[in-house]
Amino acid sequence: MKPEFKTEIVKTKEYSKVFRIVATVLFVLTTTYLFLIDKENQNIYLKYATFLIYLIGIYFLLGQSFIKPKTIGVFKISDNVIHIEKDGLNKNVPLNQLENIYLKYTDYGSWSSHSIYGNKNYIAITETSGEKYNFEILIRNRASKNDMERILNSPVFHEKFDFRQLKNSRTEFKNS
């Protein structure tokens, strides 16, 4: 059996910086109003409004990890070819045309990590012709991570593979 790793190319929803700053300020203000101000001095309507804003803030802080990122393609890697299927592009990159492959590894998806679908793992592929591909991919679980690790550490990828593991990663991606 040929070793193979197959996953989805995804796009995670990103919120604008202004929205995140406003949401953070509102969350801090509502938390202060609800939990630090004396209960007898609170306006009942303002209390319910701040509680609603507080619940929305909790959703954006914790609930986003339960929303599946949008799938925009398929990424498949085996010991002799890399297959990319994205936005109508159906590309096979043979290993002899591969200059390098770079993985920015965060972690795989699990209940202990922040996302059950997989964290933001980015992969960059450069062909000898100079064509570059950058994708956000999902590594769903430990078995999926081990499959990818096994393929990328195989002798055929040894010279062309490099990675960076982010500090907040809970599991190690081994490079032999």
C-alpha positions as a Python dict, from the first residue, in 0.01 Angstrom:
ca = {
    (1, 'M'): (0, 0, 0),
    (2, 'K'): (133, 342, -99),
    (3, 'P'): (150, 593, 184),
    (4, 'E'): (-86, 883, 120),
    (5, 'F'): (-214, 1186, 307),
    (6, 'K'): (-538, 1351, 196),
    (7, 'T'): (-702, 1655, 351),
    (8, 'E'): (-910, 1961, 274),
    (9, 'I'): (-786, 2301, 169),
    (10, 'V'): (-990, 2548, 375),
    (11, 'K'): (-1049, 2916, 432),
    (12, 'T'): (-1114, 3018, 790),
    (13, 'K'): (-1338, 3318, 840),
    (14, 'E'): (-1137, 3617, 956),
    (15, 'Y'): (-1293, 3921, 1119),
    (16, 'S'): (-1164, 4272, 1055),
    (17, 'K'): (-933, 4430, 1308),
    (18, 'V'): (-1182, 4709, 1385),
    (19, 'F'): (-1459, 4457, 1457),
    (20, 'R'): (-1232, 4257, 1688),
    (21, 'I'): (-1124, 4569, 1880),
    (22, 'V'): (-1483, 4694, 1921),
    (23, 'A'): (-1601, 4346, 2028),
    (24, 'T'): (-1318, 4318, 2282),
    (25, 'V'): (-1391, 4662, 2431),
    (26, 'L'): (-1764, 4581, 2454),
    (27, 'F'): (-1687, 4246, 2615),
    (28, 'V'): (-1460, 4405, 2877),
    (29, 'L'): (-1715, 4679, 2951),
    (30, 'T'): (-2004, 4432, 2988),
    (31, 'T'): (-1796, 4205, 3209),
    (32, 'T'): (-1710, 4503, 3430),
    (33, 'Y'): (-2073, 4616, 3448),
    (34, 'L'): (-2214, 4271, 3521),
    (35, 'F'): (-1962, 4145, 3772),
    (36, 'L'): (-1788, 4442, 3933),
    (37, 'I'): (-2056, 4709, 3978),
    (38, 'D'): (-2282, 4686, 4281),
    (39, 'K'): (-2603, 4497, 4195),
    (40, 'E'): (-2836, 4756, 4359),
    (41, 'N'): (-2706, 5036, 4135),
    (42, 'Q'): (-2765, 4855, 3804),
    (43, 'N'): (-3036, 4956, 3557),
    (44, 'I'): (-3242, 4645, 3476),
    (45, 'Y'): (-3260, 4714, 3098),
    (46, 'L'): (-2891, 4793, 3077),
    (47, 'K'): (-2818, 4478, 3278),
    (48, 'Y'): (-3005, 4257, 3027),
    (49, 'A'): (-2846, 4435, 2730),
    (50, 'T'): (-2497, 4388, 2874),
    (51, 'F'): (-2573, 4025, 2952),
    (52, 'L'): (-2674, 3971, 2588),
    (53, 'I'): (-2353, 4138, 2467),
    (54, 'Y'): (-2160, 3924, 2717),
    (55, 'L'): (-2313, 3602, 2577),
    (56, 'I'): (-2235, 3711, 2220),
    (57, 'G'): (-1876, 3780, 2333),
    (58, 'I'): (-1849, 3432, 2486),
    (59, 'Y'): (-1972, 3285, 2157),
    (60, 'F'): (-1701, 3467, 1960),
    (61, 'L'): (-1433, 3371, 2213),
    (62, 'L'): (-1521, 3005, 2250),
    (63, 'G'): (-1783, 2908, 1994),
    (64, 'Q'): (-1580, 2982, 1683),
    (65, 'S'): (-1384, 2661, 1732),
    (66, 'F'): (-1702, 2463, 1667),
    (67, 'I'): (-1768, 2622, 1327),
    (68, 'K'): (-1622, 2427, 1039),
    (69, 'P'): (-1397, 2628, 805),
    (70, 'K'): (-1513, 2662, 444),
    (71, 'T'): (-1370, 2387, 222),
    (72, 'I'): (-1227, 2528, -101),
    (73, 'G'): (-1030, 2231, -231),
    (74, 'V'): (-849, 1902, -176),
    (75, 'F'): (-481, 1846, -102),
    (76, 'K'): (-330, 1500, -147),
    (77, 'I'): (32, 1402, -105),
    (78, 'S'): (193, 1065, -170),
    (79, 'D'): (550, 946, -209),
    (80, 'N'): (569, 1041, -578),
    (81, 'V'): (321, 1324, -648),
    (82, 'I'): (137, 1613, -485),
    (83, 'H'): (-221, 1660, -605),
    (84, 'I'): (-391, 1998, -563),
    (85, 'E'): (-756, 2058, -645),
    (86, 'K'): (-871, 2415, -580),
    (87, 'D'): (-1101, 2663, -757),
    (88, 'G'): (-1114, 2459, -1077),
    (89, 'L'): (-736, 2410, -1069),
    (90, 'N'): (-645, 2044, -1089),
    (91, 'K'): (-267, 2027, -1054),
    (92, 'N'): (-32, 1733, -1008),
    (93, 'V'): (321, 1823, -901),
    (94, 'P'): (564, 1532, -952),
    (95, 'L'): (852, 1515, -705),
    (96, 'N'): (1112, 1585, -973),
    (97, 'Q'): (943, 1926, -1031),
    (98, 'L'): (919, 2007, -659),
    (99, 'E'): (1173, 2256, -527),
    (100, 'N'): (1057, 2266, -165),
    (101, 'I'): (762, 2215, 64),
    (102, 'Y'): (721, 2418, 383),
    (103, 'L'): (474, 2344, 663),
    (104, 'K'): (374, 2594, 931),
    (105, 'Y'): (240, 2350, 1190),
    (106, 'T'): (4, 2455, 1467),
    (107, 'D'): (-168, 2136, 1580),
    (108, 'Y'): (-430, 1884, 1480),
    (109, 'G'): (-797, 1910, 1571),
    (110, 'S'): (-912, 1768, 1902),
    (111, 'W'): (-1119, 1859, 2204),
    (112, 'S'): (-807, 1968, 2390),
    (113, 'S'): (-698, 2207, 2116),
    (114, 'H'): (-896, 2517, 2027),
    (115, 'S'): (-1060, 2365, 1720),
    (116, 'I'): (-1228, 2029, 1677),
    (117, 'Y'): (-1180, 2050, 1298),
    (118, 'G'): (-810, 2125, 1297),
    (119, 'N'): (-603, 2431, 1365),
    (120, 'K'): (-459, 2669, 1112),
    (121, 'N'): (-184, 2470, 946),
    (122, 'Y'): (-32, 2630, 640),
    (123, 'I'): (159, 2459, 364),
    (124, 'A'): (365, 2631, 94),
    (125, 'I'): (479, 2443, -215),
    (126, 'T'): (732, 2576, -467),
    (127, 'E'): (792, 2415, -804),
    (128, 'T'): (1125, 2428, -988),
    (129, 'S'): (953, 2655, -1244),
    (130, 'G'): (902, 2911, -966),
    (131, 'E'): (527, 2861, -930),
    (132, 'K'): (417, 2881, -565),
    (133, 'Y'): (109, 2753, -385),
    (134, 'N'): (6, 2856, -32),
    (135, 'F'): (-282, 2681, 142),
    (136, 'E'): (-446, 2651, 479),
    (137, 'I'): (-505, 2282, 544),
    (138, 'L'): (-678, 2080, 812),
    (139, 'I'): (-500, 1810, 1004),
    (140, 'R'): (-800, 1642, 1160),
    (141, 'N'): (-658, 1407, 1422),
    (142, 'R'): (-346, 1233, 1550),
    (143, 'A'): (-363, 956, 1288),
    (144, 'S'): (-384, 1215, 1012),
    (145, 'K'): (-89, 1405, 1161),
    (146, 'N'): (114, 1084, 1183),
    (147, 'D'): (37, 998, 817),
    (148, 'M'): (155, 1339, 704),
    (149, 'E'): (461, 1321, 927),
    (150, 'R'): (551, 978, 786),
    (151, 'I'): (526, 1094, 424),
    (152, 'L'): (710, 1424, 469),
    (153, 'N'): (991, 1256, 663),
    (154, 'S'): (1034, 984, 400),
    (155, 'P'): (1363, 975, 203),
    (156, 'V'): (1203, 1121, -112),
    (157, 'F'): (1101, 1442, 72),
    (158, 'H'): (1398, 1462, 308),
    (159, 'E'): (1591, 1725, 107),
    (160, 'K'): (1285, 1930, 11),
    (161, 'F'): (1084, 1946, 334),
    (162, 'D'): (1109, 2204, 610),
    (163, 'F'): (866, 2316, 877),
    (164, 'R'): (811, 2560, 1159),
    (165, 'Q'): (620, 2460, 1467),
    (166, 'L'): (437, 2743, 1642),
    (167, 'K'): (487, 2796, 2015),
    (168, 'N'): (126, 2728, 2110),
    (169, 'S'): (130, 2383, 1951),
    (170, 'R'): (56, 2106, 2198),
    (171, 'T'): (195, 1820, 1990),
    (172, 'E'): (533, 1793, 1829),
    (173, 'F'): (579, 1747, 1457),
    (174, 'K'): (896, 1542, 1423),
    (175, 'N'): (1146, 1602, 1146),
    (176, 'S'): (1405, 1331, 1105),
}
